Amino acid sequence: VYTPHIAKEDLWRISGHLQNYADLMFPAMEVEHATYRLKPMNCPFHILAFQSRTRSYRELPLRISELGTVYRFERSGVVNGLLRARGFTQDDSHIFCTPDQVVDEVMGCITFARDLYRAFGLGDPSRVAVSTRPDDSLGTDEQWELAERALMEAATRSGFDVEVDEGEGAFYGPKIDIHARDAIGREWQLTTIQVDFNLPERFDVAYVGEDGARHRPFMVHRALFGSIERFFAVLLESSNGAFPLWLAPEQVRVVPVAGDFVAYSDEVAAVCRAAGLRADVDAGDDTLGARIRRAQTEKVPVTLVVGGDEAAARTVAVRPYRGDQRRGVALDALVAELVAESAAGRRGEAPAAGAA
């Protein structure tokens, strides 16, 4: 879905944000005699989407997702580039499910997050923590106990060592925070998964059960990247800009030894592009050594050097950013290797032995 950036203040009053989150909301604005607020979260809009018609138990779990930009009035002393901004985009999803489905849905989110970290080269999460009921919470003891128990069970069954952060949950429900460690050892909380029973109650959200009666669903909030901006900042620092092959903006750079071999360089790049790889040719006036150094400095994952021998045999000399150099590698075989490595990277798998 795609939801508005502002809403009438009444929506945030129903959700409880005005009472519990006002310090992080931007000041109100008056529009045609009504008071509006920039959205700090996407949750109320997704609830309205769920409530747009009668829902049956057969539709659950129903997953609503959005790349949604939210706005939070962070104080100037804590704003820190991409790592903490006043406007940022979340890969936000809200899963409406029955109580019996909560554990499986949370487990699915945890597995999704683990695979995402691996795909981006961050490895397994460095810390998984269940945050429990804060002092300024909404809801009953029974609801909190049920939600905290479901989160703990899901995190434990996912195979992680789980820590408990007492009192660090959201005002509307407990959460799991998943952390990644950057290149200099700092931990960053990226993924958040929350079990919420309060917002369905406050908005009178219901589905029709098998018995024909109205039942209250649970909501699972999840943001895997968390803030896209923060995730990208952590990724930049962790990789020092040397992205894995699948993610690199330029995957392959072809460098001809001399002007006589530009035509073959263009052919090599064309074969790479036809296979779906992002490839460019550097046929500039600089020396061969300078052009190779430029590719290394710009951290292009694979540099292919071609000259007379390569053109005659339809091969390439491979100089990866990391790994051993190889000469006389058949062009078609190398392209197939790079395509397989890129696809494996997108799936979060380690590259095969011998891959560039």
XYZ file of C-alpha atoms in Angstrom:
356
model
C 0.000 0.000 0.000
C 0.936 3.677 -0.166
C -0.460 5.875 2.585
C -0.614 9.651 3.219
C 2.145 11.598 4.931
C -0.270 13.511 7.182
C -3.484 12.670 8.995
C -5.984 14.463 11.184
C -4.905 14.639 14.787
C -7.889 12.544 15.848
C -6.306 9.488 14.204
C -3.216 9.828 16.387
C -5.406 10.354 19.441
C -7.222 7.075 18.807
C -3.938 5.242 18.232
C -2.469 6.625 21.462
C 0.453 8.356 19.773
C -0.623 11.785 20.988
C -0.690 10.573 24.558
C 2.459 8.426 24.452
C 4.609 9.629 21.556
C 3.932 13.359 21.280
C 7.516 14.358 22.105
C 8.705 12.677 18.898
C 5.923 14.082 16.704
C 6.262 17.297 14.733
C 4.042 20.224 15.762
C 0.449 20.336 14.539
C -0.563 22.164 11.375
C -3.921 23.735 10.579
C -5.476 22.838 7.209
C -8.999 24.092 6.387
C -9.994 24.405 10.052
C -8.737 20.912 10.900
C -5.595 19.932 12.815
C -3.160 17.570 11.096
C 0.096 15.855 12.072
C 2.950 14.373 10.072
C 2.905 10.632 10.545
C 5.507 9.163 12.924
C 4.373 5.632 12.032
C 2.344 3.858 9.367
C 0.339 1.586 11.671
C -2.987 3.498 11.841
C -3.203 3.739 8.052
C -2.707 -0.007 7.653
C -5.452 -0.583 10.195
C -7.786 1.611 8.126
C -6.878 -0.473 5.061
C -7.741 -3.662 6.970
C -11.040 -2.112 8.052
C -12.003 -1.053 4.525
C -14.287 -4.090 4.364
C -15.388 -7.066 6.446
C -12.601 -9.595 6.900
C -12.952 -13.360 7.335
C -10.749 -15.692 9.345
C -9.948 -17.343 5.997
C -7.993 -14.211 4.988
C -5.686 -14.401 7.990
C -2.826 -13.922 8.258
C -3.275 -10.773 6.156
C -0.003 -8.939 5.525
C -0.049 -5.255 4.569
C 3.302 -3.691 3.660
C 4.665 -0.334 2.597
C 7.910 1.484 1.952
C 6.618 4.351 4.062
C 8.393 7.585 4.930
C 7.808 8.669 8.523
C 8.747 11.835 10.402
C 10.077 12.064 13.937
C 11.110 15.201 15.762
C 14.553 14.039 16.856
C 16.383 16.719 18.816
C 19.271 18.391 17.012
C 21.800 16.918 19.418
C 21.042 13.336 18.370
C 20.517 13.820 14.616
C 23.417 12.040 12.939
C 23.470 11.884 9.137
C 21.805 8.761 7.742
C 22.105 6.995 11.095
C 19.468 9.148 12.819
C 17.305 11.422 10.721
C 14.056 13.330 11.165
C 12.532 11.812 8.067
C 13.274 8.258 6.968
C 11.723 5.341 5.116
C 10.784 2.047 6.719
C 10.059 -1.268 5.043
C 6.991 -1.416 7.204
C 4.551 -4.307 7.407
C 1.595 -5.083 9.637
C 0.385 -8.652 9.850
C -3.145 -9.246 11.084
C -3.440 -12.764 12.487
C -5.205 -14.986 14.995
C -3.604 -15.700 18.389
C -2.655 -19.185 17.162
C -0.751 -17.695 14.216
C 1.368 -15.177 16.137
C 4.375 -17.412 16.868
C 4.676 -18.679 13.281
C 4.361 -15.157 11.864
C 7.042 -13.799 14.197
C 9.311 -16.740 13.373
C 8.845 -15.981 9.682
C 9.884 -12.370 10.267
C 13.004 -13.443 12.192
C 14.017 -15.855 9.428
C 13.395 -13.152 6.833
C 15.644 -10.748 8.763
C 18.433 -13.330 9.099
C 18.366 -14.040 5.359
C 18.385 -10.318 4.608
C 21.471 -9.721 6.794
C 23.291 -12.576 5.090
C 22.391 -11.318 1.621
C 23.927 -7.928 2.407
C 27.091 -9.494 3.808
C 26.394 -8.537 7.431
C 26.367 -12.126 8.655
C 24.036 -13.420 11.322
C 22.531 -10.904 13.768
C 24.895 -9.955 16.582
C 22.138 -9.653 19.171
C 18.489 -10.664 19.479
C 16.604 -9.124 22.389
C 13.011 -9.291 23.591
C 11.930 -5.925 24.999
C 9.274 -6.200 27.689
C 6.532 -3.987 29.089
C 7.475 -0.339 29.755
C 6.035 1.785 32.547
C 3.860 3.887 30.210
C 2.136 0.921 28.557
C -1.408 0.291 27.433
C -3.287 -2.959 27.897
C -3.863 -5.620 30.544
C -1.369 -7.868 32.340
C -2.852 -10.898 30.595
C -2.390 -9.375 27.139
C 1.220 -8.420 27.832
C 2.062 -11.830 29.252
C 0.587 -13.591 26.226
C 2.449 -11.343 23.758
C 5.777 -11.538 25.592
C 5.496 -15.327 25.811
C 4.780 -15.563 22.057
C 7.796 -13.384 21.196
C 10.129 -15.343 23.458
C 8.937 -18.658 22.030
C 9.348 -17.456 18.451
C 12.847 -16.061 19.060
C 13.981 -19.196 20.903
C 12.566 -21.572 18.276
C 14.397 -19.583 15.605
C 17.667 -20.796 17.123
C 19.047 -17.545 18.507
C 20.403 -16.830 21.953
C 17.823 -14.405 23.273
C 18.426 -11.594 25.731
C 15.748 -9.675 27.627
C 15.644 -5.878 27.712
C 13.381 -5.163 30.651
C 10.939 -2.291 30.165
C 12.124 -1.392 26.643
C 8.983 -2.430 24.742
C 6.730 -0.068 22.803
C 3.794 1.450 24.669
C 1.389 -0.772 22.703
C 3.233 -4.101 22.935
C 6.512 -5.995 23.443
C 9.043 -6.312 20.639
C 12.061 -8.163 19.343
C 15.024 -5.996 18.368
C 17.622 -7.543 16.077
C 21.058 -5.932 15.947
C 23.924 -5.947 13.464
C 27.551 -5.104 14.200
C 29.426 -2.691 11.961
C 33.079 -2.806 10.906
C 34.357 -1.104 14.075
C 32.319 -3.219 16.451
C 29.358 -0.921 17.147
C 25.956 -2.548 17.413
C 23.018 -1.039 15.577
C 19.405 -1.978 16.154
C 17.937 -2.460 12.688
C 15.083 -4.972 12.607
C 12.104 -4.562 14.923
C 9.247 -7.044 15.320
C 6.387 -6.126 17.654
C 3.305 -7.978 18.827
C 0.411 -5.574 19.335
C -2.952 -6.154 20.968
C -3.656 -2.523 21.864
C -4.147 -0.896 18.484
C -6.687 -3.536 17.370
C -8.547 -2.796 20.586
C -8.369 0.994 20.235
C -9.561 0.891 16.614
C -12.114 -1.894 17.265
C -10.482 -4.108 14.606
C -12.246 -7.417 14.062
C -12.584 -10.369 11.716
C -15.449 -12.835 11.359
C -14.470 -16.192 12.815
C -15.529 -19.686 11.801
C -18.315 -19.388 14.364
C -19.718 -16.288 12.634
C -18.829 -14.025 15.573
C -16.489 -11.014 15.655
C -12.976 -11.718 16.942
C -10.072 -9.416 17.692
C -6.902 -10.098 15.676
C -3.359 -9.601 16.848
C -1.102 -7.248 14.896
C 2.537 -8.034 14.225
C 4.508 -4.920 13.276
C 7.728 -5.586 11.460
C 10.452 -3.516 9.782
C 13.356 -5.659 8.605
C 15.713 -2.952 7.382
C 14.216 -0.707 10.040
C 15.187 2.625 8.586
C 16.429 2.141 5.016
C 18.760 5.090 5.568
C 20.261 3.684 8.761
C 20.636 0.238 7.227
C 22.486 1.708 4.254
C 24.776 3.715 6.548
C 25.642 0.610 8.571
C 26.193 -1.330 5.352
C 28.513 1.380 4.005
C 30.595 1.394 7.162
C 30.665 -2.397 7.492
C 31.740 -2.983 3.898
C 33.877 0.167 3.623
C 32.052 0.702 0.336
C 33.143 -2.657 -1.115
C 29.697 -4.084 -1.777
C 29.116 -7.755 -2.568
C 28.914 -8.540 -6.274
C 25.118 -8.669 -6.459
C 24.719 -5.227 -4.866
C 27.581 -3.273 -6.448
C 26.317 -0.511 -8.781
C 29.027 -1.497 -11.257
C 29.796 -5.204 -11.097
C 32.347 -5.561 -13.896
C 34.817 -3.131 -15.437
C 36.596 -4.077 -18.640
C 40.037 -2.515 -19.188
C 41.713 -2.859 -22.608
C 45.508 -3.030 -22.615
C 45.630 -0.615 -25.578
C 43.351 1.128 -28.056
C 43.547 -1.803 -30.482
C 41.521 -3.909 -28.071
C 38.649 -1.516 -27.330
C 36.392 -3.380 -29.766
C 36.936 -6.665 -27.917
C 36.411 -4.844 -24.591
C 33.055 -3.581 -25.854
C 32.157 -7.129 -26.868
C 33.083 -8.454 -23.406
C 30.945 -5.782 -21.728
C 28.058 -6.517 -24.111
C 28.174 -10.239 -23.233
C 28.146 -9.344 -19.527
C 25.189 -6.989 -19.947
C 23.259 -9.537 -22.015
C 23.573 -11.910 -19.046
C 22.185 -9.256 -16.682
C 25.470 -8.002 -15.227
C 26.244 -4.291 -14.817
C 29.414 -3.750 -16.850
C 31.358 -0.752 -18.192
C 34.517 -0.236 -20.258
C 37.343 2.080 -19.198
C 39.166 2.900 -22.436
C 40.491 6.258 -21.258
C 43.809 7.870 -22.112
C 45.403 6.964 -18.773
C 48.017 4.242 -18.539
C 46.901 0.652 -18.081
C 48.173 0.690 -14.498
C 46.253 3.878 -13.701
C 43.014 2.462 -15.054
C 43.415 -0.761 -13.096
C 44.175 1.224 -9.924
C 41.084 3.355 -10.526
C 38.896 0.247 -10.685
C 40.458 -1.010 -7.454
C 40.109 2.365 -5.739
C 36.436 2.526 -6.756
C 36.029 -1.009 -5.380
C 34.534 -2.533 -8.523
C 34.165 -6.221 -7.607
C 35.619 -7.600 -10.867
C 38.077 -5.996 -13.284
C 38.683 -7.763 -16.610
C 41.895 -6.900 -18.464
C 41.984 -7.765 -22.166
C 44.754 -7.606 -24.737
C 45.859 -9.454 -27.867
C 46.017 -12.937 -26.331
C 42.583 -12.552 -24.780
C 41.016 -11.205 -27.962
C 42.435 -14.072 -30.019
C 41.275 -16.776 -27.598
C 38.055 -15.081 -26.425
C 39.285 -15.077 -22.845
C 39.847 -12.480 -20.102
C 42.336 -11.826 -17.327
C 40.427 -11.528 -14.043
C 41.501 -9.111 -11.273
C 38.882 -9.275 -8.495
C 38.783 -6.622 -5.785
C 39.253 -9.478 -3.341
C 40.752 -12.817 -4.238
C 43.353 -14.277 -6.608
C 44.028 -13.052 -10.122
C 43.454 -15.454 -13.018
C 44.533 -15.389 -16.632
C 43.137 -17.067 -19.722
C 39.615 -17.522 -18.320
C 37.051 -18.314 -21.017
C 34.657 -15.378 -21.346
C 31.434 -17.387 -21.431
C 32.499 -19.508 -18.466
C 33.390 -16.432 -16.407
C 30.082 -14.706 -17.187
C 28.165 -17.821 -16.119
C 30.238 -17.900 -12.911
C 29.511 -14.249 -12.110
C 25.796 -14.633 -12.826
C 25.650 -17.626 -10.461
C 27.599 -15.753 -7.762
C 25.342 -12.706 -8.061
C 22.207 -14.847 -7.815
C 23.605 -16.700 -4.789
C 24.386 -13.383 -3.128
C 20.822 -12.181 -3.595
C 19.675 -15.365 -1.882
C 22.113 -14.771 0.981
C 24.286 -17.762 0.090
C 28.086 -17.863 0.269
C 29.823 -17.782 -3.144
C 30.989 -21.084 -4.533
C 34.674 -22.023 -4.425
C 36.563 -20.409 -7.294
C 34.028 -17.631 -7.791
C 35.371 -14.173 -8.499
